[in-house]
Amino acid sequence: MAFYRRVGSVPPKRHTQHRDAQGRLHYEELMGEEGFASDSALLYHRAPPPAIVDSTVWPLPDQRIVPNHPLRHRHLRLHELFPGDAWTTADVVTGRRLLLGNDDVRLSYVAAGRESPLYGNGLGDELVYVESGSGTVDTVFGSLPVRQGDHVLLPRATTHRWRPDGPEPLRAYVIEATGHIAPPNRYLSRGGQFLEHAPYCERDLHGPTEIRTEEGADVEVLVKHRPGREVLGTRLVYATHPFDVVGWDGCLYPYTFNIADFEPITGRVHQPPPVHQVFAGANFVVCDFVPRKVDYHPLSIPVPYYHSNVDSDEIMFYCGGNYEARKGSGIAQGSVSVHPGGYAHGPQPAAYEGSIGAEFFDELAVMVDTFRPLGLGEGALACEDPGYAWTWSGRGPDAGR
């Protein structure tokens, strides 16, 4: 994130004294990526930011990952994970159900109605897609209003809290990186400005505009971290409230980007998935599929061709409209398709020829392609549609028995 922002009170020169009206010195914190050789921000606190009074274990829910074995395509029905009014007692942080993961990225889902604890992810950046609902994300940088369709990017170690509002659940699809998430380099100039061919620009990114301060003593903050391959949780107790920042500036901060602001790139024939890319992480990419005019060659087939993405697992979260390529498969709002590398996938047979003549697709989906295989979490195993893998052939392993 190379777009400079300043909020609140900062001194004219970095690394110099910054005092309040009573002459009390503020405490400067440099929050930086990649050993302070990349994007960073300077935050000015009223109290020393490392001042904790306790550290105990935060027992995480089941974090185990099992192989996708035997290998097959899978369909996950995420809304089944929070039946009835189960969402009313869940929050966006502790209520997550783990779907898929590897050493680079973990995907979770939650439907929440309660305010979350204060939390920071020490593993890497989080990119949270709001499927439905609304609320506010309070952070040390300030607050962000969030709504349906928002991608909420939270840099690694950003202390924050989710506050859903309204009568419906805030449904969130959570992408947790082991590293950082940012716009693709090919969209940016050498100085970090969005180029003209990029499908979105700086005006579409919305960071905090005001400081948020809170008072308190002995304040708990949950932290997720990974000393090895195992994901662990710690409960830190801070002497004073971490929301004590009087000002900050820099190029590292949380922001929102709404999927409705992604401008689709189309062509006479079907365009490959990279034209849909919105973010990049270490060994994975994130793409947005949005309502758009489709292929206009007189002999075009608008749905995707069958394809073997030999280096990737393709994970598609269906979050609106009607996804043409999956007609007849059982895919619906709140579904995730898991198409692992190793064999081909593509449209359902009826959709392939049935798409001919279509001029517009009204579909909304968020795709994650990983460059290392994903395993299955407890959430995926709890909501799988067992018949999906056979929908291309029309018969499964029990046929004729």
Tab-separated table of C-alpha atoms in Angstrom:
chain	number	residue	atom	x	y	z
A	1	MET	CA	0.000	0.000	0.000
A	2	ALA	CA	1.943	3.039	-1.209
A	3	PHE	CA	-0.729	5.738	-0.830
A	4	TYR	CA	0.199	8.250	1.856
A	5	ARG	CA	-2.374	9.230	4.460
A	6	ARG	CA	-2.338	11.379	7.606
A	7	VAL	CA	-4.977	11.430	10.345
A	8	GLY	CA	-4.901	13.356	13.617
A	9	SER	CA	-1.921	15.168	15.127
A	10	VAL	CA	1.667	14.369	14.085
A	11	PRO	CA	4.885	16.414	14.505
A	12	PRO	CA	6.341	18.305	11.524
A	13	LYS	CA	9.409	16.019	11.513
A	14	ARG	CA	9.404	12.277	12.129
A	15	HIS	CA	11.267	10.808	15.109
A	16	THR	CA	11.118	14.112	16.989
A	17	GLN	CA	9.283	15.180	20.133
A	18	HIS	CA	5.498	15.332	19.968
A	19	ARG	CA	3.761	16.701	23.074
A	20	ASP	CA	0.173	17.430	24.073
A	21	ALA	CA	-1.131	20.808	25.251
A	22	GLN	CA	0.037	20.055	28.796
A	23	GLY	CA	3.566	19.258	27.641
A	24	ARG	CA	3.303	15.465	28.039
A	25	LEU	CA	5.396	13.505	25.555
A	26	HIS	CA	3.647	11.111	23.176
A	27	TYR	CA	5.154	7.704	22.375
A	28	GLU	CA	6.080	7.152	18.731
A	29	GLU	CA	5.585	3.668	17.224
A	30	LEU	CA	6.929	2.670	13.812
A	31	MET	CA	4.768	-0.093	12.325
A	32	GLY	CA	6.539	-1.396	9.238
A	33	GLU	CA	6.620	-4.341	6.852
A	34	GLU	CA	9.520	-6.456	5.603
A	35	GLY	CA	12.053	-5.388	8.208
A	36	PHE	CA	11.151	-1.684	7.761
A	37	ALA	CA	12.209	-1.927	4.095
A	38	SER	CA	8.647	-1.569	2.781
A	39	ASP	CA	5.451	0.304	3.668
A	40	SER	CA	5.127	1.685	7.178
A	41	ALA	CA	3.186	4.058	9.422
A	42	LEU	CA	4.158	6.183	12.418
A	43	LEU	CA	1.614	6.207	15.251
A	44	TYR	CA	1.742	8.509	18.290
A	45	HIS	CA	0.390	6.979	21.515
A	46	ARG	CA	-0.495	8.463	24.869
A	47	ALA	CA	1.039	5.446	26.644
A	48	PRO	CA	3.902	3.057	25.760
A	49	PRO	CA	2.446	0.519	23.284
A	50	PRO	CA	4.248	-2.583	24.692
A	51	ALA	CA	2.929	-2.096	28.260
A	52	ILE	CA	1.165	-5.379	29.138
A	53	VAL	CA	0.347	-6.798	32.551
A	54	ASP	CA	-0.521	-10.394	31.624
A	55	SER	CA	-0.166	-12.984	28.861
A	56	THR	CA	-2.141	-16.244	28.827
A	57	VAL	CA	-3.206	-18.894	26.333
A	58	TRP	CA	-6.198	-18.152	24.089
A	59	PRO	CA	-7.538	-21.602	23.125
A	60	LEU	CA	-8.393	-21.447	19.421
A	61	PRO	CA	-11.182	-23.485	17.850
A	62	ASP	CA	-10.177	-26.512	15.781
A	63	GLN	CA	-7.353	-25.447	13.441
A	64	ARG	CA	-6.578	-28.865	11.977
A	65	ILE	CA	-6.201	-29.253	8.218
A	66	VAL	CA	-6.631	-32.620	6.464
A	67	PRO	CA	-5.653	-33.393	2.861
A	68	ASN	CA	-8.194	-33.235	0.033
A	69	HIS	CA	-7.896	-36.997	-0.337
A	70	PRO	CA	-9.177	-38.780	-2.284
A	71	LEU	CA	-8.788	-35.892	-4.727
A	72	ARG	CA	-12.068	-34.461	-6.002
A	73	HIS	CA	-13.946	-31.234	-6.651
A	74	ARG	CA	-16.054	-30.153	-3.694
A	75	HIS	CA	-19.026	-27.894	-2.974
A	76	LEU	CA	-19.298	-26.244	0.450
A	77	ARG	CA	-22.621	-24.777	1.642
A	78	LEU	CA	-21.418	-22.102	4.035
A	79	HIS	CA	-24.818	-20.929	5.247
A	80	GLU	CA	-25.340	-24.362	6.809
A	81	LEU	CA	-22.547	-23.580	9.293
A	82	PHE	CA	-24.769	-21.040	11.097
A	83	PRO	CA	-28.322	-22.405	11.062
A	84	GLY	CA	-31.295	-20.522	12.474
A	85	ASP	CA	-30.297	-17.830	14.957
A	86	ALA	CA	-26.827	-19.275	15.680
A	87	TRP	CA	-25.345	-16.054	14.323
A	88	THR	CA	-26.791	-14.030	17.198
A	89	THR	CA	-24.215	-15.445	19.637
A	90	ALA	CA	-21.211	-15.380	17.264
A	91	ASP	CA	-18.683	-12.630	16.583
A	92	VAL	CA	-16.448	-12.096	13.548
A	93	VAL	CA	-13.241	-13.066	15.390
A	94	THR	CA	-13.987	-16.024	17.673
A	95	GLY	CA	-16.910	-17.412	15.650
A	96	ARG	CA	-14.946	-18.258	12.487
A	97	ARG	CA	-15.220	-21.760	11.027
A	98	LEU	CA	-12.055	-22.863	9.227
A	99	LEU	CA	-12.732	-24.019	5.668
A	100	LEU	CA	-9.438	-24.470	3.856
A	101	GLY	CA	-5.775	-23.736	4.421
A	102	ASN	CA	-2.100	-24.257	3.729
A	103	ASP	CA	1.091	-22.594	4.948
A	104	ASP	CA	0.344	-19.447	2.892
A	105	VAL	CA	-3.352	-18.720	3.461
A	106	ARG	CA	-6.366	-19.859	5.478
A	107	LEU	CA	-10.021	-19.327	4.518
A	108	SER	CA	-12.814	-19.081	7.092
A	109	TYR	CA	-16.482	-18.114	7.285
A	110	VAL	CA	-18.629	-16.573	9.993
A	111	ALA	CA	-22.118	-15.147	10.438
A	112	ALA	CA	-22.056	-12.757	13.374
A	113	GLY	CA	-24.359	-10.584	15.435
A	114	ARG	CA	-22.186	-9.779	18.456
A	115	GLU	CA	-19.348	-7.333	18.969
A	116	SER	CA	-15.968	-9.039	18.788
A	117	PRO	CA	-13.147	-8.831	21.312
A	118	LEU	CA	-10.150	-6.671	20.472
A	119	TYR	CA	-7.935	-8.739	18.187
A	120	GLY	CA	-4.798	-8.655	16.081
A	121	ASN	CA	-3.501	-11.219	13.594
A	122	GLY	CA	0.245	-11.708	14.034
A	123	LEU	CA	0.379	-14.263	11.198
A	124	GLY	CA	-0.278	-11.803	8.384
A	125	ASP	CA	-2.770	-9.484	6.724
A	126	GLU	CA	-6.475	-10.279	6.735
A	127	LEU	CA	-8.795	-9.578	3.821
A	128	VAL	CA	-12.405	-9.907	4.968
A	129	TYR	CA	-15.203	-9.908	2.393
A	130	VAL	CA	-18.597	-8.802	3.728
A	131	GLU	CA	-21.173	-11.018	2.021
A	132	SER	CA	-24.088	-9.272	3.731
A	133	GLY	CA	-24.856	-7.066	6.675
A	134	SER	CA	-23.076	-3.973	7.904
A	135	GLY	CA	-21.185	-2.593	10.859
A	136	THR	CA	-18.006	-0.851	11.955
A	137	VAL	CA	-14.427	-2.009	12.324
A	138	ASP	CA	-12.636	-0.016	15.042
A	139	THR	CA	-8.829	-0.008	14.761
A	140	VAL	CA	-5.831	1.756	16.285
A	141	PHE	CA	-5.828	3.875	13.103
A	142	GLY	CA	-9.500	4.870	13.450
A	143	SER	CA	-12.848	3.357	12.506
A	144	LEU	CA	-14.038	2.000	9.159
A	145	PRO	CA	-17.734	1.696	8.278
A	146	VAL	CA	-18.297	-1.595	6.436
A	147	ARG	CA	-21.167	-2.739	4.247
A	148	GLN	CA	-22.205	-5.508	1.890
A	149	GLY	CA	-19.607	-6.049	-0.828
A	150	ASP	CA	-16.678	-4.528	1.056
A	151	HIS	CA	-13.251	-6.084	1.083
A	152	VAL	CA	-11.781	-4.993	4.420
A	153	LEU	CA	-7.979	-5.112	4.394
A	154	LEU	CA	-6.423	-5.233	7.878
A	155	PRO	CA	-2.607	-5.130	7.977
A	156	ARG	CA	-0.767	-7.662	10.060
A	157	ALA	CA	-0.821	-6.960	13.823
A	158	THR	CA	-3.461	-4.213	13.556
A	159	THR	CA	-5.470	-4.248	16.783
A	160	HIS	CA	-9.144	-4.018	15.857
A	161	ARG	CA	-12.719	-4.903	16.793
A	162	TRP	CA	-15.805	-5.753	14.702
A	163	ARG	CA	-19.193	-4.224	15.645
A	164	PRO	CA	-22.075	-5.537	13.510
A	165	ASP	CA	-25.240	-3.468	13.372
A	166	GLY	CA	-28.721	-3.964	11.979
A	167	PRO	CA	-31.216	-6.791	12.326
A	168	GLU	CA	-29.428	-9.266	10.006
A	169	PRO	CA	-26.152	-11.143	10.482
A	170	LEU	CA	-22.872	-9.757	9.244
A	171	ARG	CA	-21.683	-12.605	7.024
A	172	ALA	CA	-17.924	-12.547	6.441
A	173	TYR	CA	-15.600	-14.606	4.241
A	174	VAL	CA	-12.144	-14.305	5.810
A	175	ILE	CA	-8.837	-14.634	3.959
A	176	GLU	CA	-5.919	-14.834	6.425
A	177	ALA	CA	-2.480	-14.563	4.820
A	178	THR	CA	0.854	-15.657	6.195
A	179	GLY	CA	2.375	-12.425	4.917
A	180	HIS	CA	0.921	-9.413	3.156
A	181	ILE	CA	-1.936	-8.664	0.724
A	182	ALA	CA	-1.796	-5.763	-1.736
A	183	PRO	CA	-2.896	-4.648	-5.212
A	184	PRO	CA	-1.017	-6.534	-7.964
A	185	ASN	CA	2.285	-4.948	-8.984
A	186	ARG	CA	1.233	-4.850	-12.637
A	187	TYR	CA	-1.507	-2.343	-11.762
A	188	LEU	CA	0.993	0.107	-10.235
A	189	SER	CA	3.617	2.533	-11.466
A	190	ARG	CA	7.169	2.480	-10.090
A	191	GLY	CA	6.039	5.087	-7.565
A	192	GLY	CA	2.976	3.094	-6.514
A	193	GLN	CA	0.226	4.972	-8.397
A	194	PHE	CA	-2.524	2.962	-10.085
A	195	LEU	CA	-2.009	2.807	-13.837
A	196	GLU	CA	-4.718	3.531	-16.387
A	197	HIS	CA	-5.334	-0.121	-17.241
A	198	ALA	CA	-6.037	-1.082	-13.596
A	199	PRO	CA	-9.688	-2.065	-12.903
A	200	TYR	CA	-9.823	0.233	-9.838
A	201	CYS	CA	-7.864	3.171	-8.449
A	202	GLU	CA	-6.989	5.160	-5.329
A	203	ARG	CA	-10.418	6.820	-5.216
A	204	ASP	CA	-11.989	3.413	-4.559
A	205	LEU	CA	-9.942	2.726	-1.406
A	206	HIS	CA	-11.353	4.130	1.835
A	207	GLY	CA	-9.169	4.405	4.930
A	208	PRO	CA	-9.895	5.896	8.357
A	209	THR	CA	-10.623	9.634	8.402
A	210	GLU	CA	-10.719	10.289	12.157
A	211	ILE	CA	-8.855	9.085	15.226
A	212	ARG	CA	-10.711	6.819	17.656
A	213	THR	CA	-9.623	6.941	21.293
A	214	GLU	CA	-10.956	4.917	24.213
A	215	GLU	CA	-10.128	4.823	27.909
A	216	GLY	CA	-9.595	1.758	30.034
A	217	ALA	CA	-7.231	-0.287	32.159
A	218	ASP	CA	-6.307	-3.972	31.980
A	219	VAL	CA	-7.687	-4.316	28.445
A	220	GLU	CA	-7.656	-7.756	26.786
A	221	VAL	CA	-6.471	-8.204	23.200
A	222	LEU	CA	-6.528	-11.587	21.439
A	223	VAL	CA	-3.530	-12.308	19.189
A	224	LYS	CA	-3.145	-15.099	16.653
A	225	HIS	CA	0.426	-16.173	15.904
A	226	ARG	CA	2.442	-19.068	14.500
A	227	PRO	CA	5.843	-19.901	15.998
A	228	GLY	CA	6.051	-22.929	13.693
A	229	ARG	CA	3.438	-24.597	11.495
A	230	GLU	CA	0.870	-24.684	14.319
A	231	VAL	CA	-1.457	-21.684	14.688
A	232	LEU	CA	-1.673	-20.516	18.306
A	233	GLY	CA	-3.611	-17.905	20.257
A	234	THR	CA	-2.513	-15.620	23.083
A	235	ARG	CA	-4.571	-13.325	25.316
A	236	LEU	CA	-2.594	-10.175	26.142
A	237	VAL	CA	-3.745	-7.758	28.841
A	238	TYR	CA	-2.646	-4.163	28.222
A	239	ALA	CA	-2.151	-1.736	31.093
A	240	THR	CA	-4.153	0.903	29.181
A	241	HIS	CA	-6.440	0.828	26.175
A	242	PRO	CA	-4.527	0.387	22.884
A	243	PHE	CA	-6.888	2.871	21.184
A	244	ASP	CA	-4.859	5.800	22.524
A	245	VAL	CA	-3.373	7.099	19.251
A	246	VAL	CA	-3.534	10.893	18.808
A	247	GLY	CA	-2.318	10.838	15.203
A	248	TRP	CA	-0.554	8.797	12.552
A	249	ASP	CA	0.747	9.041	9.018
A	250	GLY	CA	2.249	6.765	6.414
A	251	CYS	CA	1.389	4.208	3.753
A	252	LEU	CA	0.368	1.265	5.955
A	253	TYR	CA	-3.193	1.296	7.308
A	254	PRO	CA	-6.516	-0.560	7.044
A	255	TYR	CA	-8.959	0.283	4.269
A	256	THR	CA	-12.061	-0.929	2.448
A	257	PHE	CA	-12.635	-1.593	-1.236
A	258	ASN	CA	-16.137	-2.419	-2.436
A	259	ILE	CA	-16.610	-5.063	-5.107
A	260	ALA	CA	-19.092	-2.747	-6.897
A	261	ASP	CA	-16.141	-0.453	-7.680
A	262	PHE	CA	-14.275	-3.147	-9.629
A	263	GLU	CA	-14.506	-2.287	-13.345
A	264	PRO	CA	-14.632	-5.527	-15.371
A	265	ILE	CA	-12.371	-6.078	-18.369
A	266	THR	CA	-14.129	-7.868	-21.210
A	267	GLY	CA	-13.345	-8.861	-24.794
A	268	ARG	CA	-14.701	-10.391	-28.016
A	269	VAL	CA	-13.768	-13.850	-26.682
A	270	HIS	CA	-13.580	-15.174	-23.144
A	271	GLN	CA	-10.960	-13.449	-20.997
A	272	PRO	CA	-8.704	-15.484	-18.663
A	273	PRO	CA	-8.938	-15.225	-14.858
A	274	PRO	CA	-6.036	-12.729	-14.406
A	275	VAL	CA	-8.263	-9.916	-15.765
A	276	HIS	CA	-10.422	-10.378	-12.655
A	277	GLN	CA	-7.552	-10.042	-10.164
A	278	VAL	CA	-8.025	-7.539	-7.352
A	279	PHE	CA	-5.310	-8.451	-4.787
A	280	ALA	CA	-2.147	-10.528	-4.507
A	281	GLY	CA	-0.588	-12.365	-1.586
A	282	ALA	CA	2.397	-14.667	-1.152
A	283	ASN	CA	1.571	-17.733	-3.267
A	284	PHE	CA	-2.067	-16.783	-3.852
A	285	VAL	CA	-4.239	-14.255	-5.702
A	286	VAL	CA	-7.736	-12.858	-5.104
A	287	CYS	CA	-10.125	-12.122	-7.990
A	288	ASP	CA	-13.548	-10.449	-8.232
A	289	PHE	CA	-16.143	-11.666	-10.743
A	290	VAL	CA	-18.760	-8.945	-11.172
A	291	PRO	CA	-21.823	-8.262	-13.387
A	292	ARG	CA	-20.531	-7.542	-16.876
A	293	LYS	CA	-21.108	-7.604	-20.608
A	294	VAL	CA	-19.760	-10.879	-21.973
A	295	ASP	CA	-18.005	-12.050	-25.120
A	296	TYR	CA	-19.270	-10.482	-28.318
A	297	HIS	CA	-17.510	-12.473	-31.050
A	298	PRO	CA	-20.319	-13.900	-33.254
A	299	LEU	CA	-19.188	-17.466	-32.451
A	300	SER	CA	-18.237	-16.939	-28.822
A	301	ILE	CA	-19.081	-19.275	-25.936
A	302	PRO	CA	-19.489	-16.879	-23.002
A	303	VAL	CA	-18.932	-19.305	-20.120
A	304	PRO	CA	-15.334	-20.341	-19.400
A	305	TYR	CA	-13.626	-23.004	-21.441
A	306	TYR	CA	-12.680	-26.166	-19.561
A	307	HIS	CA	-9.317	-25.623	-17.984
A	308	SER	CA	-6.558	-27.261	-15.956
A	309	ASN	CA	-4.819	-24.626	-13.861
A	310	VAL	CA	-1.956	-27.025	-13.194
A	311	ASP	CA	-0.248	-24.914	-10.515
A	312	SER	CA	-3.302	-23.813	-8.528
A	313	ASP	CA	-6.260	-24.791	-6.422
A	314	GLU	CA	-9.240	-22.601	-7.421
A	315	ILE	CA	-11.653	-21.594	-4.650
A	316	MET	CA	-14.763	-19.664	-5.740
A	317	PHE	CA	-17.116	-18.042	-3.213
A	318	TYR	CA	-20.505	-17.302	-4.803
A	319	CYS	CA	-21.930	-14.207	-3.160
A	320	GLY	CA	-24.583	-12.802	-5.517
A	321	GLY	CA	-26.461	-13.096	-8.799
A	322	ASN	CA	-26.560	-16.272	-10.867
A	323	TYR	CA	-23.259	-17.883	-11.765
A	324	GLU	CA	-23.875	-19.111	-15.316
A	325	ALA	CA	-21.131	-21.740	-15.465
A	326	ARG	CA	-22.467	-23.616	-12.427
A	327	LYS	CA	-26.110	-24.026	-13.520
A	328	GLY	CA	-27.333	-27.508	-12.629
A	329	SER	CA	-24.663	-28.110	-9.982
A	330	GLY	CA	-26.487	-27.026	-6.810
A	331	ILE	CA	-24.269	-23.950	-6.432
A	332	ALA	CA	-26.161	-21.027	-4.856
A	333	GLN	CA	-25.659	-17.909	-2.741
A	334	GLY	CA	-23.170	-18.738	0.008
A	335	SER	CA	-21.597	-21.674	-1.829
A	336	VAL	CA	-17.882	-22.308	-2.247
A	337	SER	CA	-16.540	-24.528	-5.023
A	338	VAL	CA	-13.184	-26.205	-4.443
A	339	HIS	CA	-11.476	-27.119	-7.723
A	340	PRO	CA	-8.032	-28.524	-6.898
A	341	GLY	CA	-5.107	-28.639	-9.259
A	342	GLY	CA	-4.574	-32.095	-10.717
A	343	TYR	CA	-7.481	-32.421	-13.106
A	344	ALA	CA	-9.730	-30.249	-15.242
A	345	HIS	CA	-12.791	-28.269	-14.260
A	346	GLY	CA	-15.151	-25.895	-16.000
A	347	PRO	CA	-18.840	-25.223	-16.666
A	348	GLN	CA	-21.550	-27.787	-16.107
A	349	PRO	CA	-22.375	-29.543	-19.424
A	350	ALA	CA	-25.777	-27.851	-19.904
A	351	ALA	CA	-24.276	-24.414	-19.212
A	352	TYR	CA	-21.575	-24.721	-21.878
A	353	GLU	CA	-23.854	-24.634	-24.936
A	354	GLY	CA	-26.663	-22.930	-23.030
A	355	SER	CA	-24.587	-19.770	-22.640
A	356	ILE	CA	-24.349	-19.150	-26.396
A	357	GLY	CA	-26.096	-15.900	-27.267
A	358	ALA	CA	-25.883	-14.451	-23.754
A	359	GLU	CA	-24.862	-10.786	-23.685
A	360	PHE	CA	-24.629	-10.135	-19.928
A	361	PHE	CA	-23.786	-12.156	-16.818
A	362	ASP	CA	-25.313	-11.018	-13.521
A	363	GLU	CA	-22.955	-12.788	-11.137
A	364	LEU	CA	-20.868	-11.930	-8.118
A	365	ALA	CA	-18.050	-14.114	-6.810
A	366	VAL	CA	-14.734	-13.832	-4.989
A	367	MET	CA	-12.056	-16.279	-6.120
A	368	VAL	CA	-8.853	-17.308	-4.368
A	369	ASP	CA	-6.263	-19.199	-6.422
A	370	THR	CA	-3.437	-20.732	-4.401
A	371	PHE	CA	-0.107	-21.955	-5.738
A	372	ARG	CA	0.179	-24.711	-3.167
A	373	PRO	CA	-2.515	-27.313	-2.424
A	374	LEU	CA	-5.144	-26.548	0.193
A	375	GLY	CA	-6.296	-28.895	2.910
A	376	LEU	CA	-9.783	-29.111	4.399
A	377	GLY	CA	-10.727	-27.591	7.752
A	378	GLU	CA	-13.504	-28.633	10.103
A	379	GLY	CA	-15.908	-26.108	8.577
A	380	ALA	CA	-15.533	-27.586	5.090
A	381	LEU	CA	-16.104	-31.127	6.351
A	382	ALA	CA	-19.246	-29.971	8.183
A	383	CYS	CA	-21.000	-28.417	5.171
A	384	GLU	CA	-19.912	-30.394	2.091
A	385	ASP	CA	-22.386	-31.405	-0.612
A	386	PRO	CA	-21.275	-35.013	-1.254
A	387	GLY	CA	-22.750	-35.200	-4.759
A	388	TYR	CA	-21.013	-32.228	-6.388
A	389	ALA	CA	-18.009	-34.071	-7.847
A	390	TRP	CA	-20.261	-36.227	-10.027
A	391	THR	CA	-22.389	-33.409	-11.525
A	392	TRP	CA	-20.344	-33.291	-14.756
A	393	SER	CA	-20.966	-36.989	-15.496
A	394	GLY	CA	-24.433	-37.339	-14.004
A	395	ARG	CA	-23.551	-40.436	-12.014
A	396	GLY	CA	-21.420	-41.241	-8.986
A	397	PRO	CA	-19.514	-44.229	-7.644
A	398	ASP	CA	-22.697	-45.971	-6.438
A	399	ALA	CA	-24.401	-45.920	-9.856
A	400	GLY	CA	-25.462	-49.391	-10.974
A	401	ARG	CA	-24.679	-51.081	-7.673
